[in-house]
């Protein structure tokens, strides 16, 4: 075993979801090793314990896995479960940690960010509940990284990641496992596969799943094509590639145009879905309709009892603050617990562990339940298929019926990417200063009933997270929310979230862009976006 001298890097503070940087940053000598050693130092239970390891297959995935294996052996990890070919989706890691009672998991992914040598890489640590490490832990890892002076590594040959089986590195047992089997079994235990098979066998029903050349390809092929007989070709872009085929593995209207096109017109597929780099995000589409992630969460909660695993009802729903309030209306009506948390899946962990909620969701294309402690793209897709089978209605019918019953929360998000960081911080600071004066004033004729910088007190452990986004709420329930992303790797990304509630049925089928324009105008002028950032248009609208 070698102890290798090193010096700290000052930029190893994890963001919304792990440490994400350009590949070139991770390729610097000692960069990956420093961070991994900091994780091992902060989580002593890993010594003598079990660790799960895998990634989304992006460029540098295999090299990083070989390095981490040698470091794990040197740091006294007793057993490591690594995904075959180095692949494991984020929800699959969460499940494996829980199933095999591991002390933690390392996921190599920069999620929906582009890959390849010029793209992004990332590393996330999940704790023994299967969920992303809480802020107190990520902060401790960062602090450790700032004092690190050596790391441990066992000199060993690289192992063959392509062959499933058991081997040993030094004293450490290594199992190269089928990445899909345990996860597919879990899905089978939650959903009615018979009913989904019958739906997919209907001659008048067609589906397409876009794996975006990322990790869910092999999972989707096994589950949809081999277990549910969706038919060959139901999964598109199903082969994981280190650069995601040059695409941006982000399942949204902007980055999955091929799939969106398949849903349009009278011949469009009846159901379409996509997932992201590491398989935790989802996008749901029906023939000529896109289901916003916020609506998807609300509709799932309203119909949960139609799914076998939730047939006895759910305890509650949590959503991130910028996610639309559609789910709150369902919680109110059904008498469910309801929580509003900061952005970041890690904030749902305590609520799920305490049984306070069953479903969680975020506007950023994430939904999941207490079956794991991560968001889960394929779970959401299977949920919708099961729902379609149970209701024997189209996606459009289900969504529009939901709006008629609960009202419609029109929703849109504007992203201004790679903005100058100083300008973005100044914009947020200026907004914060304006907040006290905004209360009870009118913006474009709308009365402001709340204007604050969102602060969250965790109801389970009492921890407080401040400055989680500026929100301005109007009398009619509409909102404008601003925050800076915690997942970008270039400058700052300003996100502006806009929401308008429409209770009247005859106004629920209007064009979202038109309905939201007054709020876009309010948001851009109040924050002086063009003046302060030089951007007259957002980079992406979802
Ligand atoms: C991550 C987090 C999510 C968060 C999203 C966007 O998703 O897990 O909880 O909503 O980033 O965060 P931000 O607005 O700070 O960029 P993923 O899929 O990238 O891991």
XYZ file of C-alpha atoms and ligand atoms in Angstrom:
562
model
C 0.000 0.000 0.000
C 1.344 3.435 -0.898
C 0.733 6.707 0.844
C 0.963 9.405 -1.755
C 1.706 12.987 -0.774
C -0.701 15.607 -2.102
C -1.835 19.190 -1.592
C -5.422 20.521 -1.441
C -7.437 21.921 -4.357
C -9.573 24.838 -3.234
C -12.562 24.038 -5.494
C -13.803 20.728 -4.105
C -17.014 21.900 -2.438
C -19.885 19.699 -3.718
C -22.832 21.570 -5.283
C -26.528 20.669 -5.580
C -25.583 17.117 -6.459
C -21.954 16.136 -5.848
C -18.734 17.556 -7.227
C -19.103 18.478 -10.916
C -16.268 19.852 -12.999
C -14.871 19.755 -16.496
C -13.203 16.427 -17.334
C -9.859 18.244 -17.592
C -10.189 19.368 -13.976
C -10.702 15.785 -12.819
C -7.764 14.627 -14.943
C -5.308 16.794 -13.021
C -2.943 14.614 -10.997
C -4.397 13.856 -7.522
C -7.692 15.729 -8.130
C -10.018 12.707 -8.075
C -7.879 10.974 -5.431
C -7.999 13.930 -3.033
C -11.780 14.018 -3.130
C -12.194 10.253 -2.767
C -9.742 10.127 0.141
C -11.696 12.937 1.798
C -14.851 10.811 1.506
C -13.104 7.795 3.060
C -11.717 9.973 5.866
C -15.116 11.494 6.684
C -17.047 8.192 6.650
C -15.111 5.850 8.970
C -17.834 3.178 8.724
C -16.609 2.406 5.217
C -13.524 0.804 6.738
C -14.462 -2.843 7.070
C -17.752 -2.085 5.322
C -19.435 -2.427 1.922
C -19.245 0.194 -0.824
C -21.277 0.327 -4.063
C -19.509 1.817 -7.075
C -20.600 2.667 -10.617
C -21.202 5.465 -13.049
C -23.129 6.651 -16.066
C -20.523 5.499 -18.587
C -19.298 8.942 -19.545
C -15.723 9.712 -20.589
C -13.276 9.014 -17.690
C -15.772 6.655 -15.968
C -13.637 3.530 -16.319
C -10.361 5.220 -15.360
C -11.946 6.740 -12.271
C -13.427 3.374 -11.242
C -10.027 1.649 -11.455
C -8.457 4.370 -9.301
C -11.237 4.260 -6.714
C -11.000 0.453 -6.490
C -7.287 0.681 -5.644
C -7.920 3.430 -3.121
C -10.805 1.512 -1.531
C -8.583 -1.545 -1.088
C -5.879 0.587 0.525
C -8.417 2.248 2.826
C -9.639 -1.044 4.275
C -13.040 -1.328 2.556
C -14.047 -4.982 3.057
C -16.251 -5.458 0.017
C -17.101 -3.488 -3.064
C -19.985 -4.025 -5.482
C -19.159 -2.540 -8.857
C -21.492 -2.444 -11.854
C -20.500 -4.510 -14.887
C -18.867 -2.321 -17.583
C -18.594 0.287 -14.801
C -22.277 1.136 -15.257
C -24.857 1.764 -12.562
C -27.706 4.244 -12.698
C -28.137 6.577 -9.734
C -31.402 4.938 -8.568
C -29.821 1.486 -9.003
C -26.962 2.514 -6.693
C -29.468 3.762 -4.152
C -31.291 0.450 -4.290
C -28.103 -1.640 -4.025
C -26.936 0.299 -0.958
C -30.236 -0.402 0.749
C -30.602 -3.994 -0.374
C -27.071 -5.077 0.562
C -26.875 -2.819 3.644
C -23.794 -1.069 2.303
C -22.212 1.786 4.216
C -22.305 3.996 1.140
C -22.008 4.361 -2.599
C -19.967 6.379 -5.057
C -21.666 7.419 -8.309
C -19.574 8.810 -11.120
C -21.771 11.162 -13.076
C -22.353 14.758 -14.017
C -25.971 13.795 -14.634
C -27.528 15.694 -17.536
C -24.372 17.692 -18.327
C -22.646 16.831 -21.640
C -19.793 14.289 -21.621
C -16.717 13.501 -23.684
C -13.163 14.782 -23.210
C -14.341 18.411 -23.314
C -17.488 17.755 -21.306
C -18.178 17.353 -17.609
C -17.435 14.688 -15.039
C -18.733 14.323 -11.522
C -18.675 12.297 -8.342
C -21.439 11.880 -5.783
C -21.378 10.121 -2.445
C -24.522 8.455 -1.101
C -24.867 7.424 2.524
C -26.158 4.193 4.036
C -29.831 5.170 3.619
C -29.183 5.120 -0.145
C -29.607 8.876 -0.507
C -27.280 11.713 -1.451
C -25.075 12.771 1.465
C -26.686 15.525 3.527
C -25.178 19.012 3.524
C -23.432 18.438 6.857
C -21.534 15.533 5.272
C -20.712 17.230 1.971
C -19.405 20.187 3.974
C -17.270 17.865 6.105
C -15.881 16.259 2.927
C -15.044 19.703 1.567
C -13.345 20.711 4.813
C -11.314 17.527 4.824
C -10.277 18.175 1.201
C -8.877 21.509 2.287
C -6.477 19.923 4.764
C -5.526 16.760 2.923
C -1.819 15.947 2.616
C -1.825 12.314 1.459
C -4.012 9.587 0.035
C -3.767 5.814 0.092
C -3.626 3.575 -2.956
C -2.845 -0.099 -3.452
C -0.698 -0.785 -6.499
C -2.642 -3.384 -8.435
C -3.435 -4.313 -12.012
C -6.647 -2.842 -13.411
C -9.499 -5.331 -13.103
C -11.717 -6.488 -15.978
C -14.954 -4.571 -15.524
C -16.687 -6.321 -18.398
C -16.961 -9.774 -16.848
C -19.371 -10.309 -13.950
C -17.820 -12.314 -11.138
C -15.938 -12.179 -7.870
C -12.277 -11.332 -7.372
C -10.001 -9.748 -4.843
C -7.805 -6.660 -4.691
C -5.470 -7.089 -1.723
C -7.783 -7.993 1.167
C -10.838 -6.411 -0.459
C -13.536 -8.587 -2.060
C -14.779 -7.216 -5.364
C -18.044 -8.315 -6.978
C -18.559 -7.163 -10.536
C -22.346 -7.400 -10.633
C -25.052 -7.387 -13.301
C -26.023 -3.707 -13.133
C -29.652 -4.309 -13.998
C -30.974 -7.462 -12.286
C -31.637 -6.152 -8.765
C -33.173 -2.942 -10.070
C -35.449 -4.716 -12.557
C -36.638 -7.013 -9.771
C -37.472 -3.995 -7.613
C -39.522 -2.449 -10.415
C -41.382 -5.716 -10.845
C -42.273 -5.680 -7.161
C -43.797 -2.174 -7.382
C -45.763 -2.204 -10.634
C -48.319 -4.437 -12.325
C -46.139 -5.848 -15.115
C -49.025 -8.028 -16.373
C -51.237 -4.995 -16.926
C -48.406 -3.080 -18.626
C -47.716 -6.069 -20.892
C -51.385 -6.131 -21.893
C -51.284 -2.397 -22.642
C -48.149 -2.721 -24.751
C -49.661 -5.674 -26.616
C -52.607 -3.569 -27.786
C -52.251 -3.014 -31.546
C -53.404 0.587 -31.152
C -50.800 1.492 -28.501
C -47.247 2.600 -29.302
C -44.425 3.791 -27.097
C -40.866 5.091 -27.401
C -38.207 5.505 -24.760
C -35.152 7.673 -25.458
C -32.129 6.601 -23.401
C -30.085 9.457 -24.896
C -27.044 7.150 -25.250
C -26.712 7.220 -21.487
C -26.932 4.721 -18.645
C -30.612 3.743 -18.905
C -30.170 2.127 -22.349
C -29.404 -1.381 -21.030
C -31.945 -1.022 -18.188
C -34.683 0.080 -20.594
C -33.923 -2.661 -23.089
C -34.095 -5.313 -20.375
C -37.265 -3.941 -18.785
C -39.300 -2.621 -21.727
C -38.185 -4.882 -24.528
C -37.317 -8.154 -22.767
C -39.630 -8.173 -19.735
C -42.588 -6.142 -20.985
C -42.399 -7.038 -24.687
C -42.660 -3.435 -25.850
C -41.171 -4.583 -29.140
C -37.719 -4.161 -30.598
C -37.029 -0.543 -31.280
C -39.172 0.805 -28.456
C -35.895 1.975 -26.902
C -34.024 4.523 -28.998
C -30.436 5.710 -28.485
C -30.062 2.696 -26.209
C -26.313 2.138 -26.369
C -24.371 4.059 -23.696
C -21.587 6.145 -25.274
C -18.815 8.011 -23.496
C -19.889 11.289 -25.122
C -23.634 10.466 -25.265
C -23.351 10.569 -29.056
C -22.414 14.242 -28.867
C -25.807 15.065 -27.337
C -26.839 16.706 -24.121
C -28.345 13.892 -22.012
C -30.991 16.128 -20.520
C -34.560 14.874 -21.006
C -36.465 18.026 -21.805
C -38.155 19.667 -24.785
C -34.946 21.410 -25.834
C -32.586 18.442 -25.712
C -34.750 15.518 -26.860
C -36.194 16.919 -30.140
C -36.135 13.533 -31.902
C -38.413 12.039 -29.266
C -40.714 15.044 -29.096
C -41.169 14.864 -32.885
C -42.285 11.240 -32.548
C -45.253 12.311 -30.411
C -46.632 14.910 -32.795
C -49.538 14.580 -35.197
C -52.249 11.960 -35.554
C -49.634 9.252 -36.082
C -47.623 10.248 -33.021
C -46.742 7.570 -30.480
C -49.190 7.254 -27.596
C -46.526 7.412 -24.924
C -42.948 8.635 -24.986
C -40.374 9.166 -22.277
C -36.699 9.905 -21.808
C -34.121 9.756 -19.067
C -30.834 11.553 -18.435
C -27.131 10.679 -18.118
C -27.382 8.756 -14.847
C -31.004 7.646 -15.093
C -32.560 9.677 -12.314
C -34.477 12.223 -14.394
C -37.522 11.603 -16.577
C -39.576 13.376 -19.200
C -43.121 12.169 -19.908
C -44.947 12.824 -23.163
C -48.175 11.598 -24.707
C -49.537 12.028 -28.192
C -49.413 15.802 -28.732
C -48.829 16.577 -25.063
C -45.882 17.231 -22.771
C -46.489 16.563 -19.079
C -44.604 19.088 -16.943
C -42.653 17.401 -14.140
C -44.690 19.382 -11.610
C -47.963 18.118 -13.089
C -46.545 14.613 -13.281
C -45.892 14.602 -9.528
C -49.399 15.876 -8.774
C -51.050 13.343 -11.104
C -49.031 10.468 -9.641
C -50.032 11.456 -6.122
C -53.698 11.817 -7.081
C -53.710 8.339 -8.669
C -51.256 6.508 -6.429
C -53.722 3.891 -5.207
C -54.036 2.501 -8.752
C -50.457 1.218 -8.507
C -49.982 -2.063 -6.578
C -47.215 -0.867 -4.250
C -49.157 2.261 -3.231
C -52.629 0.714 -3.209
C -53.050 1.408 0.503
C -52.413 5.115 -0.040
C -49.414 7.360 0.455
C -48.374 9.337 3.519
C -47.432 12.583 1.874
C -45.763 14.539 -0.901
C -42.665 16.729 -0.876
C -41.658 19.083 -3.649
C -38.758 21.446 -4.077
C -39.652 25.094 -3.639
C -39.445 26.076 -7.341
C -41.641 23.104 -8.338
C -45.197 24.220 -9.099
C -47.800 24.069 -6.377
C -49.935 21.558 -8.294
C -49.014 18.773 -5.856
C -50.087 20.924 -2.883
C -53.630 20.970 -4.244
C -53.679 17.169 -4.321
C -52.237 16.951 -0.812
C -54.881 19.384 0.454
C -57.739 17.499 -1.096
C -56.553 14.048 -0.032
C -55.395 15.149 3.425
C -51.760 14.173 2.842
C -48.605 15.540 4.459
C -47.065 18.190 2.244
C -43.557 19.691 2.374
C -41.696 22.365 0.447
C -37.928 21.833 0.480
C -34.934 23.543 -1.131
C -33.727 22.320 -4.532
C -31.683 19.121 -4.225
C -32.804 15.542 -3.704
C -30.764 15.338 -0.506
C -33.424 17.428 1.250
C -36.029 14.676 0.771
C -33.973 11.990 2.547
C -35.002 12.772 6.121
C -38.692 13.087 5.201
C -38.617 9.716 3.432
C -36.663 8.009 6.216
C -39.143 9.320 8.779
C -42.109 8.068 6.722
C -43.525 11.579 6.454
C -43.755 11.411 2.667
C -43.993 8.679 0.043
C -43.605 10.713 -3.171
C -41.131 13.477 -3.954
C -40.679 15.568 -7.042
C -38.878 18.461 -8.606
C -39.533 20.680 -11.583
C -36.084 19.664 -12.878
C -37.538 16.421 -14.261
C -37.180 14.382 -11.073
C -39.809 12.211 -9.382
C -39.562 9.204 -7.133
C -40.930 7.435 -4.095
C -39.701 5.813 -0.917
C -38.591 2.676 -2.821
C -35.126 4.288 -3.082
C -33.622 7.528 -1.809
C -32.925 9.085 -5.212
C -35.053 10.299 -8.019
C -35.762 7.522 -10.430
C -36.327 8.016 -14.157
C -37.473 4.518 -15.122
C -39.707 4.270 -12.064
C -41.561 7.361 -13.296
C -41.887 5.904 -16.789
C -43.228 2.606 -15.429
C -45.589 4.519 -13.151
C -47.117 6.265 -16.156
C -47.389 3.037 -18.133
C -49.092 1.358 -15.186
C -51.413 4.351 -14.862
C -52.328 4.248 -18.568
C -53.025 0.530 -18.226
C -55.161 1.001 -15.121
C -57.174 3.954 -16.402
C -57.394 2.901 -20.052
C -57.157 6.569 -20.996
C -54.624 8.497 -23.041
C -51.956 10.693 -21.434
C -53.829 13.767 -22.664
C -57.124 12.613 -21.178
C -55.524 11.909 -17.819
C -53.775 15.280 -17.680
C -56.764 17.316 -18.785
C -59.067 15.492 -16.388
C -56.616 16.322 -13.596
C -56.672 20.020 -14.519
C -60.464 20.038 -14.550
C -60.533 18.562 -11.074
C -57.667 20.485 -9.452
C -57.077 23.501 -11.692
C -54.036 23.974 -13.913
C -50.702 25.381 -12.769
C -49.228 26.775 -15.987
C -45.470 26.626 -15.618
C -42.297 27.576 -17.419
C -38.600 27.946 -16.583
C -36.069 30.296 -18.169
C -32.376 29.381 -17.844
C -29.603 31.874 -18.495
C -26.495 29.690 -18.687
C -22.801 30.596 -18.331
C -23.575 34.096 -17.088
C -20.719 36.055 -15.541
C -20.694 34.924 -11.877
C -20.195 38.391 -10.414
C -23.114 39.745 -12.468
C -25.359 36.869 -11.395
C -24.496 37.361 -7.726
C -25.122 41.080 -8.021
C -28.521 40.399 -9.596
C -29.526 38.087 -6.739
C -28.223 40.524 -4.123
C -30.203 43.359 -5.678
C -33.342 41.241 -5.639
C -32.862 40.358 -1.991
C -32.515 44.027 -1.089
C -35.788 44.803 -2.887
C -37.823 42.139 -1.094
C -39.044 44.026 1.998
C -40.373 46.883 -0.125
C -42.219 44.560 -2.521
C -44.676 43.144 -0.014
C -48.246 44.450 -0.495
C -47.296 46.377 -3.632
C -48.623 45.554 -7.102
C -46.518 44.302 -10.001
C -48.332 44.613 -13.311
C -51.568 44.922 -11.336
C -50.915 41.808 -9.239
C -50.708 42.085 -5.462
C -47.542 40.657 -3.879
C -48.505 38.636 -0.798
C -45.094 37.140 -0.019
C -41.578 38.168 -0.997
C -38.685 36.350 0.638
C -35.468 34.428 0.249
C -36.551 30.858 0.938
C -35.219 29.344 4.140
C -35.872 25.722 5.132
C -35.816 24.156 8.554
C -35.641 20.392 8.274
C -38.597 19.072 10.331
C -36.651 15.951 11.298
C -33.200 17.159 12.364
C -33.847 20.890 12.696
C -31.015 21.871 10.348
C -31.496 25.204 8.613
C -30.697 26.005 4.972
C -30.866 29.703 4.088
C -30.807 31.630 0.811
C -32.454 28.886 -1.219
C -34.089 31.142 -3.787
C -35.943 34.425 -4.030
C -39.690 33.928 -4.338
C -42.433 36.379 -5.027
C -45.940 35.099 -4.538
C -49.036 36.891 -5.821
C -52.521 36.986 -4.366
C -53.895 34.524 -6.948
C -51.231 31.878 -6.168
C -48.991 32.779 -9.102
C -45.244 32.962 -8.480
C -41.940 34.210 -9.770
C -38.863 32.455 -8.351
C -35.185 33.175 -8.955
C -32.176 31.112 -7.972
C -28.680 30.301 -9.109
C -28.083 26.716 -10.182
C -25.763 24.535 -8.120
C -24.922 22.101 -10.923
C -23.319 24.186 -13.681
C -19.599 24.091 -14.402
C -19.201 27.361 -16.283
C -19.871 30.790 -14.756
C -23.319 30.966 -13.160
C -26.695 29.737 -14.378
C -29.632 31.926 -13.440
C -32.920 30.070 -13.286
C -36.229 31.926 -13.348
C -39.304 29.816 -12.540
C -42.747 31.118 -13.433
C -46.099 29.765 -12.392
C -49.698 30.823 -12.952
C -52.754 29.075 -11.527
C -55.876 28.755 -13.687
C -58.961 27.305 -11.974
C -61.348 27.843 -14.898
C -61.790 24.862 -17.195
C -62.319 26.881 -20.362
C -58.948 28.603 -19.901
C -56.886 25.502 -19.208
C -55.974 24.576 -22.771
C -54.191 27.767 -23.804
C -50.638 28.071 -25.072
C -48.223 28.087 -22.120
C -45.861 30.656 -23.657
C -48.710 33.118 -24.199
C -50.204 32.622 -20.758
C -46.820 33.071 -19.094
C -45.689 36.151 -21.025
C -46.923 38.686 -18.421
C -44.910 36.859 -15.761
C -41.848 36.713 -17.992
C -42.134 40.483 -18.354
C -42.501 41.000 -14.603
C -39.552 38.718 -13.845
C -37.140 40.109 -16.410
C -37.811 43.756 -15.625
C -37.849 43.362 -11.835
C -34.460 41.625 -11.863
C -33.069 43.823 -14.648
C -31.820 40.657 -16.310
C -30.730 42.205 -19.589
C -29.125 45.223 -17.970
C -27.141 43.204 -15.446
C -26.241 40.096 -17.453
C -26.305 41.387 -21.016
C -28.750 38.606 -21.965
C -31.901 39.569 -23.805
C -33.012 35.933 -24.183
C -32.621 32.828 -22.022
C -30.377 29.975 -23.184
C -33.066 27.339 -22.629
C -36.801 27.521 -22.001
C -38.488 24.451 -20.546
C -29.626 17.755 -9.458
C -30.291 17.539 -8.136
C -31.716 17.980 -8.188
C -31.818 19.403 -8.689
C -31.108 19.534 -10.009
C -31.016 20.959 -10.520
O -30.168 16.889 -10.400
O -30.241 16.196 -7.758
O -32.246 17.857 -6.920
O -33.142 19.793 -8.820
O -29.790 19.081 -9.891
O -30.268 21.700 -9.633
P -29.792 23.150 -9.983
O -31.042 23.941 -10.276
O -29.068 23.609 -8.762
O -28.922 23.087 -11.216
P -29.240 15.977 -11.304
O -30.178 15.181 -12.135
O -28.418 16.960 -12.098
O -28.416 15.199 -10.347
